[in-house]
Amino acid sequence: MYEDATSVIRVIWFIWISTRSIPNIFKEVFTLDFGFSFIVFPRPAREIVLRYLPWSVGLLLFTTIISWTLGNILGVIVSFVKNRYISGALENIAIVLYPIPYYVFSLALIYVFAYLIPIFSLSPATMPAINIASLWDLINMVFHMLKTVSAPALSIIVISAFGWWFISSRTLSLATMTEDYVVYARLRGIDIGRIRGRYVLRGIMVPQVTALALALGAIFSGALVTEYIFAYPGLGSLLYQAIIIGDYPIALTILSLSMIGVTLATWFLDTVVYYLVDPRIRFAR
């Protein structure tokens, strides 16, 4: 039985290798059709990857939006704090957190909140069956997804929000506060909340959006490693299984999908969002 299975895998491997060519590779990259998976043959690798994709996209979107927004807002608020001890303490915490990789902080979270204080579960997360027959089933599924995503999301949000985004936002805010239009707004007696939002926060959005576009690749790769550490049912765990087993169709599908996804997201931020947040750009009517 095992000899027959081994022979079948060898034949599949030989066929997959023999069909490799430059035109085929380019076609497969843009169609995400790398053939059948070796793990669950004969299912297509694209079908398996698309099943795991919503979990990774949900985690990445949730953590990126929350951490970027929270870090920018906190940086602007702290830049207006006159107490140097409070602002200095927060800045020192951010400086300590910034160089820590996602996976190191993830291991610390697991040790504290899964072993010492058992809030998170140590067991691998499972994909709930999408079988919504009532409102209660929908609530249970959403609750299960939130419970599953909370631990990996917390590690990414803390490092990102209180790391680079807080430091860069505070630095840019302090520089923006010395600009003539901000000083003039203060002399006019404009409310401090309006100065924070419409003058300072809006003024730092352009470089922060550009920085977000440049950091998407690192955020995505860090999220994949975090998924594996927390046994999160996303592309990170699937990619690890594919590499260990040698399922190259699944690995290439994930890498191609991540390359295309990060490129499109970067293009969207640098074109659409950039024009929306830059106050110097106006569209003709």
C-alpha atoms as a PDB file:
ATOM      1  CA  MET A   1       0.000   0.000   0.000  1.00  0.00           C
ATOM      2  CA  TYR A   2       2.708   2.468   1.001  1.00  0.00           C
ATOM      3  CA  GLU A   3       4.826   1.465  -2.001  1.00  0.00           C
ATOM      4  CA  ASP A   4       1.893   2.206  -4.314  1.00  0.00           C
ATOM      5  CA  ALA A   5       1.346   5.596  -2.672  1.00  0.00           C
ATOM      6  CA  THR A   6       5.053   6.398  -2.988  1.00  0.00           C
ATOM      7  CA  SER A   7       5.011   5.458  -6.660  1.00  0.00           C
ATOM      8  CA  VAL A   8       2.002   7.687  -7.288  1.00  0.00           C
ATOM      9  CA  ILE A   9       3.701  10.640  -5.567  1.00  0.00           C
ATOM     10  CA  ARG A  10       6.848  10.086  -7.627  1.00  0.00           C
ATOM     11  CA  VAL A  11       4.828  10.088 -10.846  1.00  0.00           C
ATOM     12  CA  ILE A  12       3.015  13.282  -9.795  1.00  0.00           C
ATOM     13  CA  TRP A  13       6.344  14.905  -8.910  1.00  0.00           C
ATOM     14  CA  PHE A  14       7.897  13.904 -12.237  1.00  0.00           C
ATOM     15  CA  ILE A  15       4.938  15.268 -14.207  1.00  0.00           C
ATOM     16  CA  TRP A  16       4.973  18.526 -12.230  1.00  0.00           C
ATOM     17  CA  ILE A  17       8.712  19.021 -12.750  1.00  0.00           C
ATOM     18  CA  SER A  18       8.614  18.082 -16.441  1.00  0.00           C
ATOM     19  CA  THR A  19       5.982  20.734 -17.195  1.00  0.00           C
ATOM     20  CA  ARG A  20       8.086  23.586 -15.752  1.00  0.00           C
ATOM     21  CA  SER A  21       8.960  26.227 -18.331  1.00  0.00           C
ATOM     22  CA  ILE A  22       9.304  30.002 -18.306  1.00  0.00           C
ATOM     23  CA  PRO A  23       6.000  30.696 -20.153  1.00  0.00           C
ATOM     24  CA  ASN A  24       4.132  28.221 -17.947  1.00  0.00           C
ATOM     25  CA  ILE A  25       5.584  29.716 -14.786  1.00  0.00           C
ATOM     26  CA  PHE A  26       4.473  33.257 -15.726  1.00  0.00           C
ATOM     27  CA  LYS A  27       1.027  31.940 -16.608  1.00  0.00           C
ATOM     28  CA  GLU A  28       0.749  30.070 -13.311  1.00  0.00           C
ATOM     29  CA  VAL A  29       1.867  33.083 -11.273  1.00  0.00           C
ATOM     30  CA  PHE A  30      -0.909  35.330 -12.592  1.00  0.00           C
ATOM     31  CA  THR A  31      -3.601  32.623 -12.700  1.00  0.00           C
ATOM     32  CA  LEU A  32      -2.509  31.001  -9.409  1.00  0.00           C
ATOM     33  CA  ASP A  33      -2.865  27.628 -11.101  1.00  0.00           C
ATOM     34  CA  PHE A  34       0.155  25.579 -10.028  1.00  0.00           C
ATOM     35  CA  GLY A  35      -1.580  22.252 -10.389  1.00  0.00           C
ATOM     36  CA  PHE A  36      -2.677  19.734  -7.802  1.00  0.00           C
ATOM     37  CA  SER A  37      -1.655  19.744  -4.166  1.00  0.00           C
ATOM     38  CA  PHE A  38       0.618  16.974  -2.913  1.00  0.00           C
ATOM     39  CA  ILE A  39      -0.927  17.142   0.574  1.00  0.00           C
ATOM     40  CA  VAL A  40      -4.543  16.477  -0.414  1.00  0.00           C
ATOM     41  CA  PHE A  41      -4.162  15.131  -3.920  1.00  0.00           C
ATOM     42  CA  PRO A  42      -5.992  15.490  -6.303  1.00  0.00           C
ATOM     43  CA  ARG A  43      -7.456  18.790  -5.083  1.00  0.00           C
ATOM     44  CA  PRO A  44      -6.048  21.914  -6.791  1.00  0.00           C
ATOM     45  CA  ALA A  45      -3.582  23.919  -4.731  1.00  0.00           C
ATOM     46  CA  ARG A  46      -5.471  27.121  -5.531  1.00  0.00           C
ATOM     47  CA  GLU A  47      -8.658  25.733  -3.968  1.00  0.00           C
ATOM     48  CA  ILE A  48      -6.893  24.911  -0.705  1.00  0.00           C
ATOM     49  CA  VAL A  49      -5.135  28.285  -0.525  1.00  0.00           C
ATOM     50  CA  LEU A  50      -8.370  30.192  -1.173  1.00  0.00           C
ATOM     51  CA  ARG A  51      -9.963  28.309   1.725  1.00  0.00           C
ATOM     52  CA  TYR A  52      -7.316  29.636   4.118  1.00  0.00           C
ATOM     53  CA  LEU A  53      -7.094  33.092   2.526  1.00  0.00           C
ATOM     54  CA  PRO A  54     -10.026  34.834   4.334  1.00  0.00           C
ATOM     55  CA  TRP A  55      -8.455  34.107   7.723  1.00  0.00           C
ATOM     56  CA  SER A  56      -5.142  35.726   6.767  1.00  0.00           C
ATOM     57  CA  VAL A  57      -6.788  38.669   5.003  1.00  0.00           C
ATOM     58  CA  GLY A  58      -9.056  39.280   7.995  1.00  0.00           C
ATOM     59  CA  LEU A  59      -6.137  39.187  10.428  1.00  0.00           C
ATOM     60  CA  LEU A  60      -3.952  41.412   8.253  1.00  0.00           C
ATOM     61  CA  LEU A  61      -6.640  44.020   7.543  1.00  0.00           C
ATOM     62  CA  PHE A  62      -7.820  44.157  11.153  1.00  0.00           C
ATOM     63  CA  THR A  63      -4.360  44.491  12.684  1.00  0.00           C
ATOM     64  CA  THR A  64      -3.007  46.899  10.061  1.00  0.00           C
ATOM     65  CA  ILE A  65      -5.940  49.318  10.258  1.00  0.00           C
ATOM     66  CA  ILE A  66      -6.135  49.241  14.069  1.00  0.00           C
ATOM     67  CA  SER A  67      -2.378  49.555  14.680  1.00  0.00           C
ATOM     68  CA  TRP A  68      -1.840  52.280  12.074  1.00  0.00           C
ATOM     69  CA  THR A  69      -4.814  54.353  13.259  1.00  0.00           C
ATOM     70  CA  LEU A  70      -4.077  53.878  16.956  1.00  0.00           C
ATOM     71  CA  GLY A  71      -0.374  54.619  16.571  1.00  0.00           C
ATOM     72  CA  ASN A  72      -0.966  57.839  14.626  1.00  0.00           C
ATOM     73  CA  ILE A  73      -3.636  59.137  16.995  1.00  0.00           C
ATOM     74  CA  LEU A  74      -1.578  58.368  20.110  1.00  0.00           C
ATOM     75  CA  GLY A  75       1.493  59.974  18.574  1.00  0.00           C
ATOM     76  CA  VAL A  76      -0.386  63.207  17.864  1.00  0.00           C
ATOM     77  CA  ILE A  77      -1.989  63.281  21.325  1.00  0.00           C
ATOM     78  CA  VAL A  78       1.283  62.645  23.168  1.00  0.00           C
ATOM     79  CA  SER A  79       3.052  65.348  21.145  1.00  0.00           C
ATOM     80  CA  PHE A  80       0.705  67.891  22.769  1.00  0.00           C
ATOM     81  CA  VAL A  81       1.314  66.579  26.306  1.00  0.00           C
ATOM     82  CA  LYS A  82       3.352  69.114  28.252  1.00  0.00           C
ATOM     83  CA  ASN A  83       4.352  66.633  30.965  1.00  0.00           C
ATOM     84  CA  ARG A  84       7.754  65.391  29.823  1.00  0.00           C
ATOM     85  CA  TYR A  85       7.692  62.403  32.181  1.00  0.00           C
ATOM     86  CA  ILE A  86       4.536  60.942  30.615  1.00  0.00           C
ATOM     87  CA  SER A  87       5.580  61.578  27.025  1.00  0.00           C
ATOM     88  CA  GLY A  88       9.113  60.385  27.742  1.00  0.00           C
ATOM     89  CA  ALA A  89       7.889  57.173  29.386  1.00  0.00           C
ATOM     90  CA  LEU A  90       5.606  56.352  26.454  1.00  0.00           C
ATOM     91  CA  GLU A  91       8.383  57.108  23.989  1.00  0.00           C
ATOM     92  CA  ASN A  92      10.805  54.822  25.854  1.00  0.00           C
ATOM     93  CA  ILE A  93       8.233  52.006  25.848  1.00  0.00           C
ATOM     94  CA  ALA A  94       7.777  52.450  22.106  1.00  0.00           C
ATOM     95  CA  ILE A  95      11.546  52.439  21.526  1.00  0.00           C
ATOM     96  CA  VAL A  96      11.845  49.173  23.464  1.00  0.00           C
ATOM     97  CA  LEU A  97       8.943  47.530  21.610  1.00  0.00           C
ATOM     98  CA  TYR A  98       9.908  48.688  18.115  1.00  0.00           C
ATOM     99  CA  PRO A  99      12.881  46.340  17.422  1.00  0.00           C
ATOM    100  CA  ILE A 100      11.148  43.266  18.908  1.00  0.00           C
ATOM    101  CA  PRO A 101      10.079  40.853  16.134  1.00  0.00           C
ATOM    102  CA  TYR A 102       6.464  39.726  16.001  1.00  0.00           C
ATOM    103  CA  TYR A 103       7.314  36.108  16.762  1.00  0.00           C
ATOM    104  CA  VAL A 104       9.326  36.950  19.913  1.00  0.00           C
ATOM    105  CA  PHE A 105       6.464  38.993  21.338  1.00  0.00           C
ATOM    106  CA  SER A 106       4.061  36.220  20.297  1.00  0.00           C
ATOM    107  CA  LEU A 107       6.020  33.670  22.335  1.00  0.00           C
ATOM    108  CA  ALA A 108       5.958  36.039  25.320  1.00  0.00           C
ATOM    109  CA  LEU A 109       2.181  36.418  24.986  1.00  0.00           C
ATOM    110  CA  ILE A 110       1.732  32.647  24.841  1.00  0.00           C
ATOM    111  CA  TYR A 111       3.834  32.164  27.970  1.00  0.00           C
ATOM    112  CA  VAL A 112       2.007  34.845  29.966  1.00  0.00           C
ATOM    113  CA  PHE A 113      -1.592  34.589  28.743  1.00  0.00           C
ATOM    114  CA  ALA A 114      -1.767  30.892  27.865  1.00  0.00           C
ATOM    115  CA  TYR A 115       0.482  29.309  30.496  1.00  0.00           C
ATOM    116  CA  LEU A 116       0.712  31.622  33.522  1.00  0.00           C
ATOM    117  CA  ILE A 117      -2.700  33.272  33.074  1.00  0.00           C
ATOM    118  CA  PRO A 118      -4.750  30.832  30.939  1.00  0.00           C
ATOM    119  CA  ILE A 119      -6.783  33.318  28.907  1.00  0.00           C
ATOM    120  CA  PHE A 120      -5.765  32.084  25.461  1.00  0.00           C
ATOM    121  CA  SER A 121      -5.909  28.446  24.458  1.00  0.00           C
ATOM    122  CA  LEU A 122      -2.774  26.437  23.698  1.00  0.00           C
ATOM    123  CA  SER A 123      -4.655  24.055  21.423  1.00  0.00           C
ATOM    124  CA  PRO A 124      -4.520  24.661  17.650  1.00  0.00           C
ATOM    125  CA  ALA A 125      -7.331  26.774  16.246  1.00  0.00           C
ATOM    126  CA  THR A 126      -9.818  25.072  13.961  1.00  0.00           C
ATOM    127  CA  MET A 127     -11.826  26.347  11.046  1.00  0.00           C
ATOM    128  CA  PRO A 128     -15.524  26.473  11.923  1.00  0.00           C
ATOM    129  CA  ALA A 129     -17.873  24.925   9.442  1.00  0.00           C
ATOM    130  CA  ILE A 130     -19.719  27.620   7.525  1.00  0.00           C
ATOM    131  CA  ASN A 131     -23.233  26.397   8.197  1.00  0.00           C
ATOM    132  CA  ILE A 132     -25.372  29.366   9.185  1.00  0.00           C
ATOM    133  CA  ALA A 133     -28.929  28.218   9.759  1.00  0.00           C
ATOM    134  CA  SER A 134     -29.923  30.855  12.308  1.00  0.00           C
ATOM    135  CA  LEU A 135     -28.781  34.075  13.923  1.00  0.00           C
ATOM    136  CA  TRP A 136     -27.347  32.080  16.828  1.00  0.00           C
ATOM    137  CA  ASP A 137     -25.126  30.104  14.443  1.00  0.00           C
ATOM    138  CA  LEU A 138     -23.828  33.368  12.974  1.00  0.00           C
ATOM    139  CA  ILE A 139     -23.104  34.761  16.451  1.00  0.00           C
ATOM    140  CA  ASN A 140     -21.279  31.581  17.443  1.00  0.00           C
ATOM    141  CA  MET A 141     -19.163  31.658  14.289  1.00  0.00           C
ATOM    142  CA  VAL A 142     -18.241  35.343  14.763  1.00  0.00           C
ATOM    143  CA  PHE A 143     -17.405  34.719  18.433  1.00  0.00           C
ATOM    144  CA  HIS A 144     -15.215  31.767  17.472  1.00  0.00           C
ATOM    145  CA  MET A 145     -13.359  33.839  14.865  1.00  0.00           C
ATOM    146  CA  LEU A 146     -12.824  36.735  17.299  1.00  0.00           C
ATOM    147  CA  LYS A 147     -11.512  34.363  19.954  1.00  0.00           C
ATOM    148  CA  THR A 148      -9.191  32.763  17.419  1.00  0.00           C
ATOM    149  CA  VAL A 149      -7.868  36.045  16.035  1.00  0.00           C
ATOM    150  CA  SER A 150      -7.470  37.867  19.377  1.00  0.00           C
ATOM    151  CA  ALA A 151      -4.083  36.422  20.396  1.00  0.00           C
ATOM    152  CA  PRO A 152      -2.184  36.848  17.093  1.00  0.00           C
ATOM    153  CA  ALA A 153      -3.846  40.214  16.479  1.00  0.00           C
ATOM    154  CA  LEU A 154      -2.775  41.488  19.896  1.00  0.00           C
ATOM    155  CA  SER A 155       0.877  40.678  19.238  1.00  0.00           C
ATOM    156  CA  ILE A 156       0.874  42.478  15.885  1.00  0.00           C
ATOM    157  CA  ILE A 157      -1.125  45.503  17.090  1.00  0.00           C
ATOM    158  CA  VAL A 158       1.044  46.126  20.165  1.00  0.00           C
ATOM    159  CA  ILE A 159       4.330  45.931  18.253  1.00  0.00           C
ATOM    160  CA  SER A 160       3.080  48.011  15.303  1.00  0.00           C
ATOM    161  CA  ALA A 161       0.958  50.613  17.104  1.00  0.00           C
ATOM    162  CA  PHE A 162       3.268  51.257  20.058  1.00  0.00           C
ATOM    163  CA  GLY A 163       6.368  50.711  17.974  1.00  0.00           C
ATOM    164  CA  TRP A 164       7.077  52.370  14.671  1.00  0.00           C
ATOM    165  CA  TRP A 165       3.738  54.117  14.064  1.00  0.00           C
ATOM    166  CA  PHE A 166       3.757  55.822  17.471  1.00  0.00           C
ATOM    167  CA  ILE A 167       7.390  56.925  17.163  1.00  0.00           C
ATOM    168  CA  SER A 168       7.053  58.235  13.615  1.00  0.00           C
ATOM    169  CA  SER A 169       3.724  59.936  14.337  1.00  0.00           C
ATOM    170  CA  ARG A 170       5.059  61.728  17.406  1.00  0.00           C
ATOM    171  CA  THR A 171       8.232  62.820  15.592  1.00  0.00           C
ATOM    172  CA  LEU A 172       6.283  64.156  12.606  1.00  0.00           C
ATOM    173  CA  SER A 173       3.765  65.868  14.900  1.00  0.00           C
ATOM    174  CA  LEU A 174       6.486  67.704  16.814  1.00  0.00           C
ATOM    175  CA  ALA A 175       7.941  68.919  13.518  1.00  0.00           C
ATOM    176  CA  THR A 176       4.517  69.928  12.176  1.00  0.00           C
ATOM    177  CA  MET A 177       3.713  71.919  15.323  1.00  0.00           C
ATOM    178  CA  THR A 178       6.526  74.340  14.455  1.00  0.00           C
ATOM    179  CA  GLU A 179       5.081  75.082  11.014  1.00  0.00           C
ATOM    180  CA  ASP A 180       3.782  78.600  10.421  1.00  0.00           C
ATOM    181  CA  TYR A 181       0.177  77.570   9.760  1.00  0.00           C
ATOM    182  CA  VAL A 182      -0.016  75.669  13.077  1.00  0.00           C
ATOM    183  CA  VAL A 183       1.538  78.568  15.014  1.00  0.00           C
ATOM    184  CA  TYR A 184      -0.885  80.969  13.315  1.00  0.00           C
ATOM    185  CA  ALA A 185      -3.822  78.718  14.229  1.00  0.00           C
ATOM    186  CA  ARG A 186      -2.759  78.773  17.869  1.00  0.00           C
ATOM    187  CA  LEU A 187      -2.417  82.566  17.841  1.00  0.00           C
ATOM    188  CA  ARG A 188      -5.944  82.833  16.441  1.00  0.00           C
ATOM    189  CA  GLY A 189      -7.198  80.883  19.453  1.00  0.00           C
ATOM    190  CA  ILE A 190      -8.501  77.885  17.516  1.00  0.00           C
ATOM    191  CA  ASP A 191      -9.552  74.974  19.718  1.00  0.00           C
ATOM    192  CA  ILE A 192      -6.686  72.601  20.523  1.00  0.00           C
ATOM    193  CA  GLY A 193      -8.723  69.581  19.448  1.00  0.00           C
ATOM    194  CA  ARG A 194      -9.273  71.092  16.019  1.00  0.00           C
ATOM    195  CA  ILE A 195      -5.566  71.881  15.707  1.00  0.00           C
ATOM    196  CA  ARG A 196      -4.712  68.264  16.521  1.00  0.00           C
ATOM    197  CA  GLY A 197      -7.146  66.826  14.004  1.00  0.00           C
ATOM    198  CA  ARG A 198      -7.310  69.229  11.066  1.00  0.00           C
ATOM    199  CA  TYR A 199      -3.838  70.740  11.205  1.00  0.00           C
ATOM    200  CA  VAL A 200      -1.359  68.307  12.766  1.00  0.00           C
ATOM    201  CA  LEU A 201      -2.929  64.889  12.145  1.00  0.00           C
ATOM    202  CA  ARG A 202      -3.900  65.740   8.594  1.00  0.00           C
ATOM    203  CA  GLY A 203      -0.441  67.146   7.963  1.00  0.00           C
ATOM    204  CA  ILE A 204       1.345  63.917   8.890  1.00  0.00           C
ATOM    205  CA  MET A 205      -0.969  61.638   6.902  1.00  0.00           C
ATOM    206  CA  VAL A 206       0.984  61.905   3.641  1.00  0.00           C
ATOM    207  CA  PRO A 207       4.309  60.500   4.944  1.00  0.00           C
ATOM    208  CA  GLN A 208       2.487  57.983   7.149  1.00  0.00           C
ATOM    209  CA  VAL A 209       0.480  56.577   4.230  1.00  0.00           C
ATOM    210  CA  THR A 210       3.695  56.287   2.230  1.00  0.00           C
ATOM    211  CA  ALA A 211       5.380  54.505   5.144  1.00  0.00           C
ATOM    212  CA  LEU A 212       2.425  52.125   5.434  1.00  0.00           C
ATOM    213  CA  ALA A 213       2.694  51.238   1.757  1.00  0.00           C
ATOM    214  CA  LEU A 214       6.408  50.507   2.151  1.00  0.00           C
ATOM    215  CA  ALA A 215       5.848  48.431   5.307  1.00  0.00           C
ATOM    216  CA  LEU A 216       3.115  46.151   3.954  1.00  0.00           C
ATOM    217  CA  GLY A 217       5.593  43.467   2.907  1.00  0.00           C
ATOM    218  CA  ALA A 218       7.182  43.278   6.358  1.00  0.00           C
ATOM    219  CA  ILE A 219       3.770  43.311   8.041  1.00  0.00           C
ATOM    220  CA  PHE A 220       2.560  40.462   5.840  1.00  0.00           C
ATOM    221  CA  SER A 221       5.642  38.313   6.441  1.00  0.00           C
ATOM    222  CA  GLY A 222       5.448  38.961  10.187  1.00  0.00           C
ATOM    223  CA  ALA A 223       1.778  38.004  10.181  1.00  0.00           C
ATOM    224  CA  LEU A 224       2.593  34.682   8.481  1.00  0.00           C
ATOM    225  CA  VAL A 225       5.126  33.785  11.188  1.00  0.00           C
ATOM    226  CA  THR A 226       2.679  34.846  13.907  1.00  0.00           C
ATOM    227  CA  GLU A 227      -0.006  32.615  12.402  1.00  0.00           C
ATOM    228  CA  TYR A 228       2.237  29.575  12.667  1.00  0.00           C
ATOM    229  CA  ILE A 229       3.205  30.314  16.288  1.00  0.00           C
ATOM    230  CA  PHE A 230      -0.432  30.619  17.379  1.00  0.00           C
ATOM    231  CA  ALA A 231      -1.533  27.684  15.160  1.00  0.00           C
ATOM    232  CA  TYR A 232      -3.856  30.145  13.436  1.00  0.00           C
ATOM    233  CA  PRO A 233      -5.646  28.584  10.422  1.00  0.00           C
ATOM    234  CA  GLY A 234      -4.239  31.017   7.874  1.00  0.00           C
ATOM    235  CA  LEU A 235      -1.715  31.080   5.065  1.00  0.00           C
ATOM    236  CA  GLY A 236       1.220  31.072   7.493  1.00  0.00           C
ATOM    237  CA  SER A 237       0.349  27.670   8.956  1.00  0.00           C
ATOM    238  CA  LEU A 238      -0.451  26.301   5.503  1.00  0.00           C
ATOM    239  CA  LEU A 239       2.851  27.576   4.090  1.00  0.00           C
ATOM    240  CA  TYR A 240       4.785  25.919   6.917  1.00  0.00           C
ATOM    241  CA  GLN A 241       3.065  22.579   6.251  1.00  0.00           C
ATOM    242  CA  ALA A 242       3.742  22.906   2.526  1.00  0.00           C
ATOM    243  CA  ILE A 243       7.450  23.604   3.075  1.00  0.00           C
ATOM    244  CA  ILE A 244       7.886  20.736   5.546  1.00  0.00           C
ATOM    245  CA  ILE A 245       6.083  18.208   3.337  1.00  0.00           C
ATOM    246  CA  GLY A 246       7.473  19.556   0.076  1.00  0.00           C
ATOM    247  CA  ASP A 247       4.155  20.617  -1.435  1.00  0.00           C
ATOM    248  CA  TYR A 248       5.612  23.114  -3.897  1.00  0.00           C
ATOM    249  CA  PRO A 249       2.321  23.889  -5.702  1.00  0.00           C
ATOM    250  CA  ILE A 250       0.773  25.191  -2.467  1.00  0.00           C
ATOM    251  CA  ALA A 251       3.952  27.051  -1.465  1.00  0.00           C
ATOM    252  CA  LEU A 252       4.244  28.732  -4.866  1.00  0.00           C
ATOM    253  CA  THR A 253       0.541  29.617  -4.846  1.00  0.00           C
ATOM    254  CA  ILE A 254       0.858  31.320  -1.450  1.00  0.00           C
ATOM    255  CA  LEU A 255       4.030  33.197  -2.426  1.00  0.00           C
ATOM    256  CA  SER A 256       2.549  34.352  -5.739  1.00  0.00           C
ATOM    257  CA  LEU A 257      -0.684  35.410  -4.064  1.00  0.00           C
ATOM    258  CA  SER A 258       1.183  37.358  -1.389  1.00  0.00           C
ATOM    259  CA  MET A 259       3.362  39.060  -4.012  1.00  0.00           C
ATOM    260  CA  ILE A 260       0.342  40.125  -6.082  1.00  0.00           C
ATOM    261  CA  GLY A 261      -1.682  41.119  -3.008  1.00  0.00           C
ATOM    262  CA  VAL A 262       1.046  43.263  -1.444  1.00  0.00           C
ATOM    263  CA  THR A 263       1.776  44.918  -4.803  1.00  0.00           C
ATOM    264  CA  LEU A 264      -1.891  45.797  -5.387  1.00  0.00           C
ATOM    265  CA  ALA A 265      -2.311  47.062  -1.813  1.00  0.00           C
ATOM    266  CA  THR A 266       0.789  49.240  -2.168  1.00  0.00           C
ATOM    267  CA  TRP A 267      -0.488  50.618  -5.468  1.00  0.00           C
ATOM    268  CA  PHE A 268      -3.879  51.367  -3.895  1.00  0.00           C
ATOM    269  CA  LEU A 269      -2.311  53.242  -0.984  1.00  0.00           C
ATOM    270  CA  ASP A 270       0.089  55.232  -3.166  1.00  0.00           C
ATOM    271  CA  THR A 271      -2.554  56.230  -5.718  1.00  0.00           C
ATOM    272  CA  VAL A 272      -6.081  56.302  -4.316  1.00  0.00           C
ATOM    273  CA  VAL A 273      -5.536  56.871  -0.579  1.00  0.00           C
ATOM    274  CA  TYR A 274      -2.606  59.241  -1.128  1.00  0.00           C
ATOM    275  CA  TYR A 275      -4.763  61.634  -3.144  1.00  0.00           C
ATOM    276  CA  LEU A 276      -7.512  61.509  -0.533  1.00  0.00           C
ATOM    277  CA  VAL A 277      -5.315  62.458   2.428  1.00  0.00           C
ATOM    278  CA  ASP A 278      -3.022  64.985   0.735  1.00  0.00           C
ATOM    279  CA  PRO A 279      -4.597  68.441   1.304  1.00  0.00           C
ATOM    280  CA  ARG A 280      -2.512  69.931  -1.530  1.00  0.00           C
ATOM    281  CA  ILE A 281      -4.314  67.844  -4.169  1.00  0.00           C
ATOM    282  CA  ARG A 282      -7.682  68.979  -5.466  1.00  0.00           C
ATOM    283  CA  PHE A 283      -9.723  67.436  -8.261  1.00  0.00           C
ATOM    284  CA  ALA A 284     -11.236  69.669 -10.924  1.00  0.00           C
ATOM    285  CA  ARG A 285     -15.023  69.682 -11.205  1.00  0.00           C
END
